[in-house]
Short mmCIF file of C-alpha atoms in Angstrom, two decimals:
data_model
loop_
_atom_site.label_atom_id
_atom_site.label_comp_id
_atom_site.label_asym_id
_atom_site.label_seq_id
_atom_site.Cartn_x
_atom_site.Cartn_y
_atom_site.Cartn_z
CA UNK A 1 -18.86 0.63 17.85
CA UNK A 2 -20.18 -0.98 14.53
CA UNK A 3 -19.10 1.32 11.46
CA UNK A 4 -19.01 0.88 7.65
CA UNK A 5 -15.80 0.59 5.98
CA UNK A 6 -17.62 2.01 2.69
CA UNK A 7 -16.93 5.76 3.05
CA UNK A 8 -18.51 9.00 0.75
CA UNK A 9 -15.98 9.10 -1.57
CA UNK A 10 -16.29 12.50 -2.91
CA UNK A 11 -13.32 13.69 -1.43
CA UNK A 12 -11.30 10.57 -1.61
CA UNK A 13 -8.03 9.80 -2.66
CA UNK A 14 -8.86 6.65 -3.67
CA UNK A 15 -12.37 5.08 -4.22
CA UNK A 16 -13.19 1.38 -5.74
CA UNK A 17 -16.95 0.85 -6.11
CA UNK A 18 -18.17 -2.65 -6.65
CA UNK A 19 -14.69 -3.60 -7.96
CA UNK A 20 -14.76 -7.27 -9.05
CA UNK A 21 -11.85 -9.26 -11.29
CA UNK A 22 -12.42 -12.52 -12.65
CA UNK A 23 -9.52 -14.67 -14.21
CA UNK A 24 -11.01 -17.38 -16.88
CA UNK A 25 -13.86 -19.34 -15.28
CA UNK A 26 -12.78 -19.41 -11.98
CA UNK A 27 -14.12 -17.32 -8.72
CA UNK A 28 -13.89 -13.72 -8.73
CA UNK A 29 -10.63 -12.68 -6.98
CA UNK A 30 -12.26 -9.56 -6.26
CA UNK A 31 -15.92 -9.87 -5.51
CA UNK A 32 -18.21 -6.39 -5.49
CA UNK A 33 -15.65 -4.69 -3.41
CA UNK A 34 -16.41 -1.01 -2.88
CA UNK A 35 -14.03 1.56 -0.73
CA UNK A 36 -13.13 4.61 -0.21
CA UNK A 37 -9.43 6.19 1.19
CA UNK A 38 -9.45 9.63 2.35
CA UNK A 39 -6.82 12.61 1.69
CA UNK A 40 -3.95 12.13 4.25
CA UNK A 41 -4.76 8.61 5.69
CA UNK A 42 -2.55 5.47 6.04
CA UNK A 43 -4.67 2.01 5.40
CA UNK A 44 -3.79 -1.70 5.14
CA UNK A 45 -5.70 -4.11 3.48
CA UNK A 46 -4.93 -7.24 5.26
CA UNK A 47 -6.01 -11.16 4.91
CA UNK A 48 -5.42 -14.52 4.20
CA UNK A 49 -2.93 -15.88 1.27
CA UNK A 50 -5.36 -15.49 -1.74
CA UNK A 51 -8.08 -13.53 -0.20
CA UNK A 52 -7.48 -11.05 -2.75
CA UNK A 53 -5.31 -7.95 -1.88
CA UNK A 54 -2.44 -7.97 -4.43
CA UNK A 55 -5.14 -7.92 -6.92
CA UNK A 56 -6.98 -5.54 -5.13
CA UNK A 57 -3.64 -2.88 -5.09
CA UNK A 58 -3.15 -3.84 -8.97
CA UNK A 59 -6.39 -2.90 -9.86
CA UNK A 60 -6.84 0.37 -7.67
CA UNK A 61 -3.46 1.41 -9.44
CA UNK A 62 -4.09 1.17 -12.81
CA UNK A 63 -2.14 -1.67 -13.11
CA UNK A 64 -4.99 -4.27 -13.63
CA UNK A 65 -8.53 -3.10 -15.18
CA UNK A 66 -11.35 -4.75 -12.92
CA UNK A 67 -14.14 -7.26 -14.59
CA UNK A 68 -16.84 -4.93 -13.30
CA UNK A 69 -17.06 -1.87 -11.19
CA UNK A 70 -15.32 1.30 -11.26
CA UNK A 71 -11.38 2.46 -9.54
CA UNK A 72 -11.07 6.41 -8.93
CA UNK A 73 -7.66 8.28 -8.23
CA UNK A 74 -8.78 11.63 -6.91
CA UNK A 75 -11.79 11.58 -9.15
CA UNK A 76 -10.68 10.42 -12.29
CA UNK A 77 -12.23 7.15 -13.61
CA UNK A 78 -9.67 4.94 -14.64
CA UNK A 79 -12.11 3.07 -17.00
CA UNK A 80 -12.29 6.12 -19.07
CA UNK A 81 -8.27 6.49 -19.24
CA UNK A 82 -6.82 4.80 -22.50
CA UNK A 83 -3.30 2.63 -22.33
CA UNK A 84 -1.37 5.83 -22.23
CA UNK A 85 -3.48 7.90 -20.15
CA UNK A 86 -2.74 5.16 -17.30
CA UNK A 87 0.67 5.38 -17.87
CA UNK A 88 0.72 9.07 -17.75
CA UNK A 89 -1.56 8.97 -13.95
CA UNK A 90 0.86 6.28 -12.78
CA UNK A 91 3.76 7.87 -13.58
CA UNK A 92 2.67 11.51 -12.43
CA UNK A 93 0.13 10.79 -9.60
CA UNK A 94 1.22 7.81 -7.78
CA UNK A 95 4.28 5.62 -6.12
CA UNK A 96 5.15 2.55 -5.86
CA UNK A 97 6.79 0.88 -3.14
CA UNK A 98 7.27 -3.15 -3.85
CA UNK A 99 9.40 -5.79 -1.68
CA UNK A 100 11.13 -5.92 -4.92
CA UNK A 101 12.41 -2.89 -4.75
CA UNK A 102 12.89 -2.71 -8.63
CA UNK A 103 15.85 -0.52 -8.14
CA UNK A 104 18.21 0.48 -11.48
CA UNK A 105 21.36 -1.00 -10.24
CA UNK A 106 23.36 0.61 -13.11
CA UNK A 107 22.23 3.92 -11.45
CA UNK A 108 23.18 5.69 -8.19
CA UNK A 109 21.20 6.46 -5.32
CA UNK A 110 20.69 9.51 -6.83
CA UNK A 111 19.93 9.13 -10.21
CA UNK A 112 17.45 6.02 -9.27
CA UNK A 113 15.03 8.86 -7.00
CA UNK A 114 15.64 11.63 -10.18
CA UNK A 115 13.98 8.66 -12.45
CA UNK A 116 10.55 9.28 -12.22
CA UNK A 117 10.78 13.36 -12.70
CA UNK A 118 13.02 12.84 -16.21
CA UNK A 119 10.37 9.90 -17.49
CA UNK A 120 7.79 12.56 -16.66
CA UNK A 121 9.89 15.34 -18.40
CA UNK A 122 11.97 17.44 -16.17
CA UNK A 123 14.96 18.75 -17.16
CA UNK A 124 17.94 17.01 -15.66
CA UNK A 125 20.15 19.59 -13.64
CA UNK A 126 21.14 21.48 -10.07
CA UNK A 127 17.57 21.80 -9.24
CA UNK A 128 16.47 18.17 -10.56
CA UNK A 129 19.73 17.19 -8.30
CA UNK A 130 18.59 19.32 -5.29
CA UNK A 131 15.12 17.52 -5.41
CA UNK A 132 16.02 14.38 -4.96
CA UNK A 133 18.86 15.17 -2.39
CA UNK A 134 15.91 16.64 -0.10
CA UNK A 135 14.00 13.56 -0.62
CA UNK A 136 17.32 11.38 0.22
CA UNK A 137 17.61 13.81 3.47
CA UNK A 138 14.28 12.87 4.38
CA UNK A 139 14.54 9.47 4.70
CA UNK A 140 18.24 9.51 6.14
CA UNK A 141 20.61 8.70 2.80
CA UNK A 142 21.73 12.38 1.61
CA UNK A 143 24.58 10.77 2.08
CA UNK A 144 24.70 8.03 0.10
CA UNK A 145 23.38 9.51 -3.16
CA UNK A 146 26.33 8.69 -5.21
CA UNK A 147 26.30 5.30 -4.06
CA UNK A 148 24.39 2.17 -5.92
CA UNK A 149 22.52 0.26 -4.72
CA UNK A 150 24.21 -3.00 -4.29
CA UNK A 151 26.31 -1.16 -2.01
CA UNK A 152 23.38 -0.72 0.63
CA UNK A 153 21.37 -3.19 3.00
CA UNK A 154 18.17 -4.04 2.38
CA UNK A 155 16.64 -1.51 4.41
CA UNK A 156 18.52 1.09 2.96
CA UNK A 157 17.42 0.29 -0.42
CA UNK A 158 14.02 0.45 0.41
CA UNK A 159 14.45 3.64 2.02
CA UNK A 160 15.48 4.76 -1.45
CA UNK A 161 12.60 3.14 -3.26
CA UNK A 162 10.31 5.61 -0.70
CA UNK A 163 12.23 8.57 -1.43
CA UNK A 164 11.43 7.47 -5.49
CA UNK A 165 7.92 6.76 -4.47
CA UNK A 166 7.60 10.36 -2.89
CA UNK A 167 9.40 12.45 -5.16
CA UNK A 168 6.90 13.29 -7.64
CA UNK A 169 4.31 14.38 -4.74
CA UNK A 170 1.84 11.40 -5.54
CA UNK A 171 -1.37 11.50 -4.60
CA UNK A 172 -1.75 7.88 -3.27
CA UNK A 173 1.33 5.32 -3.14
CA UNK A 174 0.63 1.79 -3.14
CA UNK A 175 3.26 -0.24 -0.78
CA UNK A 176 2.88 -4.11 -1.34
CA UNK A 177 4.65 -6.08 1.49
CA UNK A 178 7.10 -3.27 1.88
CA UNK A 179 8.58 -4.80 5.22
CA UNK A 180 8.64 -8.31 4.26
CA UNK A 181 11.88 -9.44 3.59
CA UNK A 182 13.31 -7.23 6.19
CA UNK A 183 14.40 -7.65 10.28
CA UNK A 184 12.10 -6.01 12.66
CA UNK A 185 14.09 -3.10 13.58
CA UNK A 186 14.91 -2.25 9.72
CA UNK A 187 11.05 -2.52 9.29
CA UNK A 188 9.82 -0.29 11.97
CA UNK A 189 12.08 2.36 10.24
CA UNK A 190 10.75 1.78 6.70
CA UNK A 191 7.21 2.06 8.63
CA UNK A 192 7.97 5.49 10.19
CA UNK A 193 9.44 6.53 7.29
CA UNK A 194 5.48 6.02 5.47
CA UNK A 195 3.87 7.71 8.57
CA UNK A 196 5.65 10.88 8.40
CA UNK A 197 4.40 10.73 4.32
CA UNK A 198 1.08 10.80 5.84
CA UNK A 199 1.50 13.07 8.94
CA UNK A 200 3.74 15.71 7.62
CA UNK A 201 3.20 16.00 3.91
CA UNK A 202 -0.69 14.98 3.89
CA UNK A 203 0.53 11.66 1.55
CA UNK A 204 -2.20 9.12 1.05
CA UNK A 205 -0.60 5.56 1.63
CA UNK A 206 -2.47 2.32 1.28
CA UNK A 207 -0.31 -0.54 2.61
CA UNK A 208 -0.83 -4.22 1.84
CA UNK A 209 0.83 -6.39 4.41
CA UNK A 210 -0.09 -10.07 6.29
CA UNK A 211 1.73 -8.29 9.44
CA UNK A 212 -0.21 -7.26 12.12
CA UNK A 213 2.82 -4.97 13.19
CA UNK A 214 2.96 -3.42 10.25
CA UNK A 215 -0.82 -2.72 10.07
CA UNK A 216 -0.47 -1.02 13.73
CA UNK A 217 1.31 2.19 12.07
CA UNK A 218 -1.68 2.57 9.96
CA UNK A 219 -4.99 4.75 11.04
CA UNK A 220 -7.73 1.91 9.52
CA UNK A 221 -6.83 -1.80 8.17
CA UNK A 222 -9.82 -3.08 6.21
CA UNK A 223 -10.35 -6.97 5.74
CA UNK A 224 -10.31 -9.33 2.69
CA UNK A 225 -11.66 -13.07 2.26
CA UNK A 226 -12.20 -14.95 -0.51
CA UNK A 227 -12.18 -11.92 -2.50
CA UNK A 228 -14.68 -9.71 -0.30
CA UNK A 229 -14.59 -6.89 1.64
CA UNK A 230 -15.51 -8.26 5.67
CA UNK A 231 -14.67 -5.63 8.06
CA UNK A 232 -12.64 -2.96 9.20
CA UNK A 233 -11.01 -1.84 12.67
CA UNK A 234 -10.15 2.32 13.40
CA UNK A 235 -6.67 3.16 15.15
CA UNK A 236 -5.39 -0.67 15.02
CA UNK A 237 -3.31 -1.91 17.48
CA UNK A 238 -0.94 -5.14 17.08
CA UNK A 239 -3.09 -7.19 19.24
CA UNK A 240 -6.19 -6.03 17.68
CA UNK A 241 -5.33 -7.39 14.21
CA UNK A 242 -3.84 -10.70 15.15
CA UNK A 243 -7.56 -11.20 17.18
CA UNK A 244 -8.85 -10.15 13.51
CA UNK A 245 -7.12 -12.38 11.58
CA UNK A 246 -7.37 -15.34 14.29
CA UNK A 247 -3.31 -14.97 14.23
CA UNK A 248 -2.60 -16.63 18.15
CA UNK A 249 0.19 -13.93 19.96
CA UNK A 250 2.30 -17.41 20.62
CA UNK A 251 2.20 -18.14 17.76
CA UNK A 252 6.31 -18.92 15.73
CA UNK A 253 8.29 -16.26 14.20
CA UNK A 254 6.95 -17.05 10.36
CA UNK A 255 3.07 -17.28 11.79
CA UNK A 256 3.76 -13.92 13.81
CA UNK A 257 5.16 -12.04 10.86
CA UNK A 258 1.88 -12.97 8.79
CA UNK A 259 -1.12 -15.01 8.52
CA UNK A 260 -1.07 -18.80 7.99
CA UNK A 261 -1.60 -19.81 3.93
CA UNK A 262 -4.77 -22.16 6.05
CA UNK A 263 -5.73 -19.35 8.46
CA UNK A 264 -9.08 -18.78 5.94
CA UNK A 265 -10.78 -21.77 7.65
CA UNK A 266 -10.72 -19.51 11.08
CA UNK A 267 -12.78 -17.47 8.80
CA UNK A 268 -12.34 -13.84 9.61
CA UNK A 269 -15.60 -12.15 9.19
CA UNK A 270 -16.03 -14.52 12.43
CA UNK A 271 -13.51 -13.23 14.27
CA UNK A 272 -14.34 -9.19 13.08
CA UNK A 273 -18.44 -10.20 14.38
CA UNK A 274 -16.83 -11.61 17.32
CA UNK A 275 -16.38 -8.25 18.83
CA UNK A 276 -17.92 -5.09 18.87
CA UNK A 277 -14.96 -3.19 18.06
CA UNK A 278 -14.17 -4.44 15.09
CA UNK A 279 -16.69 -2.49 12.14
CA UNK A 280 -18.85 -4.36 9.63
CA UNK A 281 -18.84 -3.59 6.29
CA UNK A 282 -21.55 -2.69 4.16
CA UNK A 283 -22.83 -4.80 1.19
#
């Protein structure tokens, strides 16, 4: 059934309307894109290598300040928010979750999820301590806390960097290519671990990944080319997203794990008109 991916965004988490961001003379990297996130839903924004969703994450975090348009974190306009007050939203209101990492190495396990909650204030202490041990028990690493980080894998690290992400009680977290650099098994538990967020503690995640995997954990993945909103699909499955992005199921393990840097000449607002599940978007 043909839907709109542009949403009432009253009671959203997250709302960009007619977000576009130009760099110098060139075309927009973000091109009149309007979208709204609900309370308590998981969404990837998916696409081809520069069809625009890093910049589309950087500017509905605060982290980038759109050309034209207008970014809203549960209401509040970010264009009204000075230098500081952006750093004050990011800090208290949402997570980050990079393939970086960006880890403190000179800090334990510990100490790196307490971070956010003593740059924000709170007093260090037993119940600062206790805080971030329940967040470390949620994701599996209570026991690890007084370990650092070069001492776990990869996937244990980002496990960490979610517990960080989540200890604050953020109203959206942003994960860019959170599963990227990791095997598939080590993903799939990263990806669980960002499903519960949603599922048990009403978290709002939006998730920007080129794997169609990945976007099968998620409850909508929305569609970027050349800078423009083209269509969404509800409840995605793996197979449904590779038909999206024109990604073949043969295809080689680097293809499979992402869409091909040339894959924009399949053009994927063909492939999303090509079948009736996939939604249109609104312009």
């Amino acid at each position: 059934m043909m839907t709109t991916a542009v949403t009432e965004s009253g009671a959203a988490a997250l709302a960009l309307d007619g977000v576009t961001r130009t760099y110098g003379g060139g075309a927009p990297a973000l091109d009149g894109v309007s979208l709204a996130v609900p309370r308590g839903r998981f969404v990837a924004v998916m696409g081809p290598s520069g069809s625009g969703k890093s910049t589309l994450l950087r500017c509905a975090a605060g982290l980038e300040r759109p050309t034209a348009g207008t970014v809203r974190i549960g209401g509040t306009d970010l264009a009204t928010l000075k230098a500081s007050g952006l750093t004050r939203l990011r800090r208290d209101r949402i997570g980050f979750v990079f393939q970086s990492l960006n880890l403190v190495s000179a800090l334990n396990v510990r100490e790196n999820v307490t971070l956010p909650l003593l740059l924000a204030g709170a007093r260090g202490g037993p119940a600062l301590d206790a805080r971030a041990l329940a967040g470390l028990d949620a994701v599996g690493l209570a026991d690890r806390a007084d370990d650092t980080p070069e001492h776990l894998s990869g996937g244990q690290r980002q496990r960490v960097a979610i517990a960080r992400a989540l200890v604050n009680e953020p109203e959206v977290v942003f994960a860019d290519e959170p599963t990227a650099a990791l095997d598939p098994v080590t993903a799939a538990g990263v990806l669980a671990l960002l499903r519960r967020a949603v599922d048990e503690r009403g978290r709002t995640v939006v998730l920007v990944t080129h794997d169609p995997v990945a976007a099968a954990w998620t409850d909508e993945a929305v569609f970027l080319e050349r800078g423009r909103l083209v269509g969404r699909l509800d409840h995605p499955d793996e197979t449904g997203v590779r038909e999206a992005l024109g990604v073949r199921a043969e295809a080689g393990p680097r293809e499979a794990r992402g869409l091909r840097a040339g894959a924009g000449a399949r053009d994927v607002r063909g492939a999303l008109a090509g079948a009736g599940r996939f939604g249109a978007v609104a312009r």
